[in-house]
PDB file of C-alpha atoms in Angstrom:
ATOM      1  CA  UNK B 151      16.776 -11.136  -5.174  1.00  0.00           C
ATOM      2  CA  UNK B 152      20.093 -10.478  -3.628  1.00  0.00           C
ATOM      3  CA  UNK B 153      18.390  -9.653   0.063  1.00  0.00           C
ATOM      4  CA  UNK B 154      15.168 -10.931  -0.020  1.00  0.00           C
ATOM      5  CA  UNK B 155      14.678 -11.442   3.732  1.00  0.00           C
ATOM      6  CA  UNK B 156      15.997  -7.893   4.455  1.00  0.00           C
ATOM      7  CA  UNK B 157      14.061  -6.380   1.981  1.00  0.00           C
ATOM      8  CA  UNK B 158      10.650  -8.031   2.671  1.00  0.00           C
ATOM      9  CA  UNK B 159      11.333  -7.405   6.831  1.00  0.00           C
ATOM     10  CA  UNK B 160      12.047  -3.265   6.341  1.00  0.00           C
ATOM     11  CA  UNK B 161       9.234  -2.998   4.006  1.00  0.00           C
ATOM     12  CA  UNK B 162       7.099  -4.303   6.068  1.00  0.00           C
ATOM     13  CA  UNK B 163       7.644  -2.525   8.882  1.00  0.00           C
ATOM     14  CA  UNK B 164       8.361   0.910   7.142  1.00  0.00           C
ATOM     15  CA  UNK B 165       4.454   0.012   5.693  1.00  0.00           C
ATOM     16  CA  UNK B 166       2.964  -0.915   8.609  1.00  0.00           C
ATOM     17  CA  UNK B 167       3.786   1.783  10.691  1.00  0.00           C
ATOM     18  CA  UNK B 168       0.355   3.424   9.851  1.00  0.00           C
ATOM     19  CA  UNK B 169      -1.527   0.396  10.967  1.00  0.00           C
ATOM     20  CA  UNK B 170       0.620  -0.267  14.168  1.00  0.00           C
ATOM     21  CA  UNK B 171      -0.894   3.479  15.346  1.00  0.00           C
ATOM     22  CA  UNK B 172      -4.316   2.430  14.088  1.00  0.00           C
ATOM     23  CA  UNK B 173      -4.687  -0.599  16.203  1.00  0.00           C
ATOM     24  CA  UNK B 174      -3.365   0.465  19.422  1.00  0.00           C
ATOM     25  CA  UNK B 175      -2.865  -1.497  21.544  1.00  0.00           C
ATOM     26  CA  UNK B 176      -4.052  -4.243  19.964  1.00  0.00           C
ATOM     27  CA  UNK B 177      -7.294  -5.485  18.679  1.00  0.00           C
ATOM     28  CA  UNK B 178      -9.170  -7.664  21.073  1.00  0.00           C
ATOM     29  CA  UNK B 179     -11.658 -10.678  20.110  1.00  0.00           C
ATOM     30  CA  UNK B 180     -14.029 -12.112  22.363  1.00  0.00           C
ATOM     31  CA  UNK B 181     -11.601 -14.206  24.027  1.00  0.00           C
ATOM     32  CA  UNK B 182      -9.174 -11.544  24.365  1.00  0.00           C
ATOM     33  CA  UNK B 183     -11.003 -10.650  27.664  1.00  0.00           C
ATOM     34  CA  UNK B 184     -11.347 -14.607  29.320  1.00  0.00           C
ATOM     35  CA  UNK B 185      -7.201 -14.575  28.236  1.00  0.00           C
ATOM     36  CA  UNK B 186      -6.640 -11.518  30.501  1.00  0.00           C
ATOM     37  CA  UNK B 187      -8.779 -12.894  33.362  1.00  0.00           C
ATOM     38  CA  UNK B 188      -7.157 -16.353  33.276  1.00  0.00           C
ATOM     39  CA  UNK B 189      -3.895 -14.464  33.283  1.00  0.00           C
ATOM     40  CA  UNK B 190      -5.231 -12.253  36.216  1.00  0.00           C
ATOM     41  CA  UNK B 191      -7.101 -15.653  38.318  1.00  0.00           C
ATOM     42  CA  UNK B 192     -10.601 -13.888  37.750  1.00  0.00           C
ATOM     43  CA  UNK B 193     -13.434 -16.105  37.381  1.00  0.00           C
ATOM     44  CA  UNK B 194     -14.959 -15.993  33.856  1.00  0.00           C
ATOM     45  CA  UNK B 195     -17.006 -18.084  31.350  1.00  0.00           C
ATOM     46  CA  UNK B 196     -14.187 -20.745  30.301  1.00  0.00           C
ATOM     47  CA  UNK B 197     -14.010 -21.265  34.430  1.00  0.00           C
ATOM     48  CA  UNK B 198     -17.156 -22.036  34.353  1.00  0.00           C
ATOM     49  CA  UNK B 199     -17.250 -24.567  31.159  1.00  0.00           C
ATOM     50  CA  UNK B 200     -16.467 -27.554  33.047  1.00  0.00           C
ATOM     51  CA  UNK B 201     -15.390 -28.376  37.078  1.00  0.00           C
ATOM     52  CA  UNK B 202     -11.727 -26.849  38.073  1.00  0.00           C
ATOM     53  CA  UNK B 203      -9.107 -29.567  39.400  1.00  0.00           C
ATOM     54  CA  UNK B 204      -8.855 -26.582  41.874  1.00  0.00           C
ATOM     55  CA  UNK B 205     -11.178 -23.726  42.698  1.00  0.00           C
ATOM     56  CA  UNK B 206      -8.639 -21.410  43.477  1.00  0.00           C
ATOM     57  CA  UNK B 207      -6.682 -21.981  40.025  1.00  0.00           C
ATOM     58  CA  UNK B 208      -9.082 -20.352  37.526  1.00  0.00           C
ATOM     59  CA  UNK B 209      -6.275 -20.669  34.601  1.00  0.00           C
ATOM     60  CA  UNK B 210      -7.223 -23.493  32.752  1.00  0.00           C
ATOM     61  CA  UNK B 211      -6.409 -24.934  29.437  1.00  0.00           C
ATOM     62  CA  UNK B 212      -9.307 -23.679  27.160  1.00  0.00           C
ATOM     63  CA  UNK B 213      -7.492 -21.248  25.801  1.00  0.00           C
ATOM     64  CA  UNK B 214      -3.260 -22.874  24.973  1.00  0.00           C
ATOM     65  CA  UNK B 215      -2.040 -22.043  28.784  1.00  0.00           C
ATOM     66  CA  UNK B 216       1.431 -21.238  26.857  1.00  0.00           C
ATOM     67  CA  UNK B 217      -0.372 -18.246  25.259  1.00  0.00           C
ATOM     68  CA  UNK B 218      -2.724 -17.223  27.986  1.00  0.00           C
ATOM     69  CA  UNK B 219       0.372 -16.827  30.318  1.00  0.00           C
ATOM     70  CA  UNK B 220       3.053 -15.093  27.241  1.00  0.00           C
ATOM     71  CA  UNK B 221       0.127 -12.411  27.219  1.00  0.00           C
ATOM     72  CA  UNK B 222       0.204 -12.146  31.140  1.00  0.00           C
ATOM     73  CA  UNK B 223       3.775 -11.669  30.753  1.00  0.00           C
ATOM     74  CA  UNK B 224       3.287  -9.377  28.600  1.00  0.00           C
ATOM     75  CA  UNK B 225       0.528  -7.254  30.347  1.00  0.00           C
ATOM     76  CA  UNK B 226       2.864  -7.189  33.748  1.00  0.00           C
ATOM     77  CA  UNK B 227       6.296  -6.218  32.126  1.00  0.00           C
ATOM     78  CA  UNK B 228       4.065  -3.238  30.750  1.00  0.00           C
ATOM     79  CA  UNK B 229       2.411  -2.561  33.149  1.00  0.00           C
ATOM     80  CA  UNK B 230       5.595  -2.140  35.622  1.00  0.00           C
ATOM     81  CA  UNK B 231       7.326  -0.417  33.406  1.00  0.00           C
ATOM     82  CA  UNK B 232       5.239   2.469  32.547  1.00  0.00           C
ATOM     83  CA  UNK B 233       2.224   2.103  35.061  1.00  0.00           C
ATOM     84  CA  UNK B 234      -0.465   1.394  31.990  1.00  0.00           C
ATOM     85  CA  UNK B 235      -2.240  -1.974  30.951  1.00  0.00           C
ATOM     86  CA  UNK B 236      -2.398  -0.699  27.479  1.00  0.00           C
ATOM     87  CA  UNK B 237       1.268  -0.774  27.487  1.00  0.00           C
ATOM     88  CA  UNK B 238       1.509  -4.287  28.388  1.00  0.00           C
ATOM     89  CA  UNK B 239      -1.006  -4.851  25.849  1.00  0.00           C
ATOM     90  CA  UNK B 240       0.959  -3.028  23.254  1.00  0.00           C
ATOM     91  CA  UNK B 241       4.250  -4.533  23.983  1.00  0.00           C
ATOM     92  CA  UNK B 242       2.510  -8.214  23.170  1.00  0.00           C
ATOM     93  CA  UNK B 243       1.198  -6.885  19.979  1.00  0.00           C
ATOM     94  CA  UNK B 244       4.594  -5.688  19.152  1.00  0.00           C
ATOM     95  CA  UNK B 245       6.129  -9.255  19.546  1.00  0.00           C
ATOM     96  CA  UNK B 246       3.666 -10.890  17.864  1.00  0.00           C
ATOM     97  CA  UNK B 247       3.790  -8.629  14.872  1.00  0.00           C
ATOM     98  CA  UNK B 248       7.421  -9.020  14.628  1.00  0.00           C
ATOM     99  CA  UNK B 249       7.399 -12.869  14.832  1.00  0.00           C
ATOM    100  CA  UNK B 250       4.962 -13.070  12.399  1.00  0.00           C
ATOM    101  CA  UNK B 251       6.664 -10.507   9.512  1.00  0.00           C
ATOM    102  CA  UNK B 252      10.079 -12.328  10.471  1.00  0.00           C
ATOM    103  CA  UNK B 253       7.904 -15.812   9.565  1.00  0.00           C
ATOM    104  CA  UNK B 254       6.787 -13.927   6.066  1.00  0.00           C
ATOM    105  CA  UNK B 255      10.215 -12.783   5.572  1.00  0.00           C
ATOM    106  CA  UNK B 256      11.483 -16.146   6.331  1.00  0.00           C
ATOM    107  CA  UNK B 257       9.012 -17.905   3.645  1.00  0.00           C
ATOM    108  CA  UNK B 258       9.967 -14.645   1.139  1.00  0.00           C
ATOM    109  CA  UNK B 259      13.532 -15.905   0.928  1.00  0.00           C
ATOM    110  CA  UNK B 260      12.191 -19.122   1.252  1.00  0.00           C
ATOM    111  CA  UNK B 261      10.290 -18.331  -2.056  1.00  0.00           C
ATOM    112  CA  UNK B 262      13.568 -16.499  -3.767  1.00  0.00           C
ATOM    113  CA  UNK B 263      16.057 -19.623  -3.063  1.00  0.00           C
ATOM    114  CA  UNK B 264      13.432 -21.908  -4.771  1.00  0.00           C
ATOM    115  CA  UNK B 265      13.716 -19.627  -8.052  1.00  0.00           C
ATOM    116  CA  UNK B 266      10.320 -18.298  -7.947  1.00  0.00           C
ATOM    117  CA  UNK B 267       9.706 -15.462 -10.042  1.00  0.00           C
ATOM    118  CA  UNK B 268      10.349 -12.252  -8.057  1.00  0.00           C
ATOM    119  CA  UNK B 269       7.368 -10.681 -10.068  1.00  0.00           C
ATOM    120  CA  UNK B 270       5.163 -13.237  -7.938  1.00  0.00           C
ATOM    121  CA  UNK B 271       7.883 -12.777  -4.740  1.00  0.00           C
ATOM    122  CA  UNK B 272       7.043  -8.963  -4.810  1.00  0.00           C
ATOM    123  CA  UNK B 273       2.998  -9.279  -5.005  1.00  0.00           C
ATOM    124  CA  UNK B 274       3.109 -11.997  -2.153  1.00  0.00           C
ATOM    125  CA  UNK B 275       5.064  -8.841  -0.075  1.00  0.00           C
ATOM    126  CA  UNK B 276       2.339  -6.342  -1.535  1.00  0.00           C
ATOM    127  CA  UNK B 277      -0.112  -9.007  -0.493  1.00  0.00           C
ATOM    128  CA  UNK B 278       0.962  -8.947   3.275  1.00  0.00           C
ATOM    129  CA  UNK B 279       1.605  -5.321   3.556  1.00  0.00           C
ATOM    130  CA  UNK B 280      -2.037  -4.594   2.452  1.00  0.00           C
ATOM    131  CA  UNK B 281      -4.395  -7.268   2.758  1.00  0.00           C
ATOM    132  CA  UNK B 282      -7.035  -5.688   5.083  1.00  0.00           C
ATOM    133  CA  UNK B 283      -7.904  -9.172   6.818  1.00  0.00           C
ATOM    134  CA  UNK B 284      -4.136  -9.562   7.459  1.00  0.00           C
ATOM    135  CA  UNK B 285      -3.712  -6.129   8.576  1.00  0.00           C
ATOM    136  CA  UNK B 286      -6.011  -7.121  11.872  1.00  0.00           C
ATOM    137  CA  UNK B 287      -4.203 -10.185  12.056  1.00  0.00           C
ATOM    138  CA  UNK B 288      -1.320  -9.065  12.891  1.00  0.00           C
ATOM    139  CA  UNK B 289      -2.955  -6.991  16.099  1.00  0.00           C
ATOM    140  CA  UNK B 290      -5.489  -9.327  16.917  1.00  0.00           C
ATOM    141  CA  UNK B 291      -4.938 -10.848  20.595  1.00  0.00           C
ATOM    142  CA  UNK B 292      -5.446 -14.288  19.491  1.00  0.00           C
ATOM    143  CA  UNK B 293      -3.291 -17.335  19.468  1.00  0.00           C
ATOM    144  CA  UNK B 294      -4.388 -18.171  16.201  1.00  0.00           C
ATOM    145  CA  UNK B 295      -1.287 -15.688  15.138  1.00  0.00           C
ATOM    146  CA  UNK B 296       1.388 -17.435  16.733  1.00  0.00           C
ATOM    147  CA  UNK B 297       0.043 -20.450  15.671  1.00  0.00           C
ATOM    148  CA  UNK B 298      -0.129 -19.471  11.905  1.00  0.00           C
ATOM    149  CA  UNK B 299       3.467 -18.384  11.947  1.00  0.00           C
ATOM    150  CA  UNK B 300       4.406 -21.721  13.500  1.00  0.00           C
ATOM    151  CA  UNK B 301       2.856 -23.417  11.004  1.00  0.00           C
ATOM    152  CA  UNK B 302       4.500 -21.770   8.219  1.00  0.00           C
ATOM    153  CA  UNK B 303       7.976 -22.378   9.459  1.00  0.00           C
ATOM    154  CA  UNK B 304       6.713 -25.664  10.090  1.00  0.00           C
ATOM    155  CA  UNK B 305       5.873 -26.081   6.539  1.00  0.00           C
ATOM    156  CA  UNK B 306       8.893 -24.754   4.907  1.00  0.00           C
ATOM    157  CA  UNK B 307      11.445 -26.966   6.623  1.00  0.00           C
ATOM    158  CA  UNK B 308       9.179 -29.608   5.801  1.00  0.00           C
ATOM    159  CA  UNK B 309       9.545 -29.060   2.400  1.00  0.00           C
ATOM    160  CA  UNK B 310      13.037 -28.977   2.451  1.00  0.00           C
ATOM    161  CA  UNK B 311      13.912 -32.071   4.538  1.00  0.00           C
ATOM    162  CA  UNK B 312      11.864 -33.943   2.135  1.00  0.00           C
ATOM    163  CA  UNK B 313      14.033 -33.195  -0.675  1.00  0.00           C
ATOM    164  CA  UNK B 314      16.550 -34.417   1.362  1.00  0.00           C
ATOM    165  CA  UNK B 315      18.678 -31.286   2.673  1.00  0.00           C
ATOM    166  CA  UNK B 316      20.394 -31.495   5.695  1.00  0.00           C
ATOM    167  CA  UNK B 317      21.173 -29.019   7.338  1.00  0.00           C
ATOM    168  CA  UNK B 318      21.136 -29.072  11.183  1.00  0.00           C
ATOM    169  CA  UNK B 319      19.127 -26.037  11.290  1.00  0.00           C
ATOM    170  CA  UNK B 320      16.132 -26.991   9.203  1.00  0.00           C
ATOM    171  CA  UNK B 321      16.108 -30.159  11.945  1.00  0.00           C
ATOM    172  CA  UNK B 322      16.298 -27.771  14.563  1.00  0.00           C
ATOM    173  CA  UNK B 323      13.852 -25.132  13.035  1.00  0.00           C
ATOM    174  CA  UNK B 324      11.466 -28.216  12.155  1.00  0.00           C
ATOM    175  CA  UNK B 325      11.180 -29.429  15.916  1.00  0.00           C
ATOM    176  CA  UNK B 326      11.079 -25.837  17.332  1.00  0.00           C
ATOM    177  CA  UNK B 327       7.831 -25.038  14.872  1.00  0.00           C
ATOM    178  CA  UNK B 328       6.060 -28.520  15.747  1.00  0.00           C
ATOM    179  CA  UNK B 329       6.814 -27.392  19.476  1.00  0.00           C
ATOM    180  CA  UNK B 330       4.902 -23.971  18.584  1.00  0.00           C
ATOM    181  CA  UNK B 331       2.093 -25.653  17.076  1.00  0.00           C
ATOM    182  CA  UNK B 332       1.167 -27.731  20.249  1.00  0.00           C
ATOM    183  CA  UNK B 333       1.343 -25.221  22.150  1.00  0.00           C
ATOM    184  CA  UNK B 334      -0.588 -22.234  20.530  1.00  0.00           C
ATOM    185  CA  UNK B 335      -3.146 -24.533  19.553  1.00  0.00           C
ATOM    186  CA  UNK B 336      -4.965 -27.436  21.603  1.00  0.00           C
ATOM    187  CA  UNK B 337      -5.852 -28.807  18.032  1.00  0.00           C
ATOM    188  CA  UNK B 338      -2.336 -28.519  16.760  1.00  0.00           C
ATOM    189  CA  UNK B 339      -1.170 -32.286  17.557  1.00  0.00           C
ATOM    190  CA  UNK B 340      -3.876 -33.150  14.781  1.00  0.00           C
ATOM    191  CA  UNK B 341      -2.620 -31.675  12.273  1.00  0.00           C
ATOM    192  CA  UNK B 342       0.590 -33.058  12.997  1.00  0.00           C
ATOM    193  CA  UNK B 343      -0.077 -36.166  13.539  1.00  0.00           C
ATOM    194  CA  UNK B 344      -1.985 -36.125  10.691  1.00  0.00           C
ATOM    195  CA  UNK B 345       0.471 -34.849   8.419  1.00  0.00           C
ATOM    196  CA  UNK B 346       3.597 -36.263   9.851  1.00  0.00           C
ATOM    197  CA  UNK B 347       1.584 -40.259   9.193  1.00  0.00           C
ATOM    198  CA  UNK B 348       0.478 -39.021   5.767  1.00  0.00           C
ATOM    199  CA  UNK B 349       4.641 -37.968   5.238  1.00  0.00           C
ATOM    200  CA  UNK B 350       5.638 -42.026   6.858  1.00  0.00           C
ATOM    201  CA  UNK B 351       3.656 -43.297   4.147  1.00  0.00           C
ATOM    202  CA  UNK B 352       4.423 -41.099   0.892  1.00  0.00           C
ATOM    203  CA  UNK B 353       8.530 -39.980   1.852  1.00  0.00           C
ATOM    204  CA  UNK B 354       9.815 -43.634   2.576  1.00  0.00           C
ATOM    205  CA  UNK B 355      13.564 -41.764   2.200  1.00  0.00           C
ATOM    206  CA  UNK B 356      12.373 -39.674   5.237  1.00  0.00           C
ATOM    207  CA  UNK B 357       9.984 -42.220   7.116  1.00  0.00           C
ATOM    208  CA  UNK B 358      12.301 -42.573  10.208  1.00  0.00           C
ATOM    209  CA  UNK B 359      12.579 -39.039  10.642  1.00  0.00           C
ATOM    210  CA  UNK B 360       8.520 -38.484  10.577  1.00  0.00           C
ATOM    211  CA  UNK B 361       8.162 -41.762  12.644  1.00  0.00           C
ATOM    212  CA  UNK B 362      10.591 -40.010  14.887  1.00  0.00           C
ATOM    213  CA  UNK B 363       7.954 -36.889  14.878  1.00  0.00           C
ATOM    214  CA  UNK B 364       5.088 -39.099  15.628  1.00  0.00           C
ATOM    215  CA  UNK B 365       6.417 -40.411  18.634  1.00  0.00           C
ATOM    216  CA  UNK B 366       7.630 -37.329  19.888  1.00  0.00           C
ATOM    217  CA  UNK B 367       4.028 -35.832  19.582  1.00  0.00           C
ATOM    218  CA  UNK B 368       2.878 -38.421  21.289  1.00  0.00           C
ATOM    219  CA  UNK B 369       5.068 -37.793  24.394  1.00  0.00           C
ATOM    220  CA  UNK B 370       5.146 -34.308  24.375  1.00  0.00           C
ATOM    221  CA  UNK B 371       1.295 -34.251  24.369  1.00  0.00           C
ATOM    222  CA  UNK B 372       1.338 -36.766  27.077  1.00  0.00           C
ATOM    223  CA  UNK B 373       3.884 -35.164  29.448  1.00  0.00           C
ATOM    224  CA  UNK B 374       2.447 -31.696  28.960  1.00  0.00           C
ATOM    225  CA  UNK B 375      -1.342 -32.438  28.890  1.00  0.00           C
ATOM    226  CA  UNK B 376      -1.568 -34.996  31.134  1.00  0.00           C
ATOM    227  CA  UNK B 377       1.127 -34.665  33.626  1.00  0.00           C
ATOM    228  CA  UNK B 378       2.425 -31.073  33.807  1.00  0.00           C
ATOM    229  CA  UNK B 379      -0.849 -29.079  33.308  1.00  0.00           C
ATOM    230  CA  UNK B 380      -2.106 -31.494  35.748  1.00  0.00           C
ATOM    231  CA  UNK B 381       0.418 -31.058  38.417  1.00  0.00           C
ATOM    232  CA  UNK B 382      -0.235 -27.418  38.377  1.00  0.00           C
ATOM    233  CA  UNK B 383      -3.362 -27.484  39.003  1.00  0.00           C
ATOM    234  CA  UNK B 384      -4.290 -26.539  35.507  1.00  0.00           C
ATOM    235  CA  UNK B 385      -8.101 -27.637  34.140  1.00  0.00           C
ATOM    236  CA  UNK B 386      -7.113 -29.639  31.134  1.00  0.00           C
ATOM    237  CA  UNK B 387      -9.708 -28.390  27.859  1.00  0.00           C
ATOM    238  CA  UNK B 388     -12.915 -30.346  27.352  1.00  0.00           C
ATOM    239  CA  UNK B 389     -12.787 -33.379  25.123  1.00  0.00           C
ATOM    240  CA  UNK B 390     -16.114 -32.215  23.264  1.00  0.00           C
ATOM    241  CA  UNK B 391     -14.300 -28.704  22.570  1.00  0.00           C
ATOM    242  CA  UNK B 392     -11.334 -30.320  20.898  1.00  0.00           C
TER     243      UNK B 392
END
């Protein structure tokens, strides 16, 4: 109760250890493979899904670009470092296990500072340290994960700007985790917009704020969708797909 973001972070790492070995260097999915392509400018399937803005740019935005390219990133920092693709690959999984368990440590404390029982606090921590399905999540070369973790931050500071605290970094933490969620998912500005009209309607102490976020989704999706993507050549994703 006294460190609950310290305690849930080194537990989870001490009892993960087993199942970062287990998984190297990651655990791919089907898309895992057209990621590492797109990253790489090979053609493959989601190049082929609808016409290129530019035949010789096979990235395209089937896939959130702003993943495809961290796990390129990724992949060549390895790879020059120690001459080995599964390297590159392992360094990716590394970062995306420790954003996540810092998200579940995050929502721990989160969980402790709202005066929830630590009896249910420690089973939540036993939960994510041995949950098989999230034991593959963490590994799994998808940008679902990134995504998840945005969302949860996302949620939390939602929570507490709508009972009206106001701290600047819950404002900033809110915009950075709506920024995450548009770009690790093509879906994500949905869900926000969704959410954020649903919050106008019911939080009328908070309405400008979530009008605020409404807006803003709107222009970020516009500037990076249709205008930077665009400018770079960059297929935009298929309105049937979305």
């Amino acid at each position: 109760e006294k460190y609950p973001f310290r305690t849930a972070l080194i537990s989870l790492i001490i009892l993960y250890i087993p199942y970062i070995i287990a998984s190297y260097p990651g655990i791919f999915t089907g898309d895992t493979f057209d990621l590492i392509y797109q990253g790489y400018n090979i053609p493959t399937w989601s190049s082929q899904y609808r016409p290129l803005i530019n035949e010789n740019v096979i990235l395209n935005a089937h896939h959130p670009v702003a993943h495809t390219m961290l796990l390129h990133v990724c992949i060549v920092v390895g790879k020059a470092m120690t001459h080995s693709y599964n390297m590159g690959i392992f360094l990716y999984s590394m970062l995306q296990f420790t954003f996540m368990i810092i998200m579940i440590s995050i929502f721990i404390k989160f969980l402790t500072y709202m005066e929830i029982s630590s009896k249910i606090t420690f089973l939540f921590i036993i939960y994510f340290a041995f949950a098989p399905r999230v034991q593959n999540y963490m590994f799994l070369l998808s940008k679902d994960v990134f995504y998840v973790a945005f969302v949860m931050l996302n949620l939390m500071m939602f929570y507490n700007l709508i009972k009206g605290k106001h701290d600047k970094k819950y404002y900033i933490s809110f915009v950075v985790s709506s920024i995450g969620i548009l770009l690790f998912r093509n879906d994500g500005k949905y869900m926000l917009l969704i959410m954020y009209v649903c919050a106008a309607l019911f939080f009328k102490k908070r309405r400008r704020l979530f009008m605020v976020m409404i807006v803003g989704v709107f222009i970020f999706n516009v500037l990076y969708n249709n205008i930077l993507l665009p400018s770079l050549q960059i297929t935009p994703s298929s309105k049937a797909e979305m």
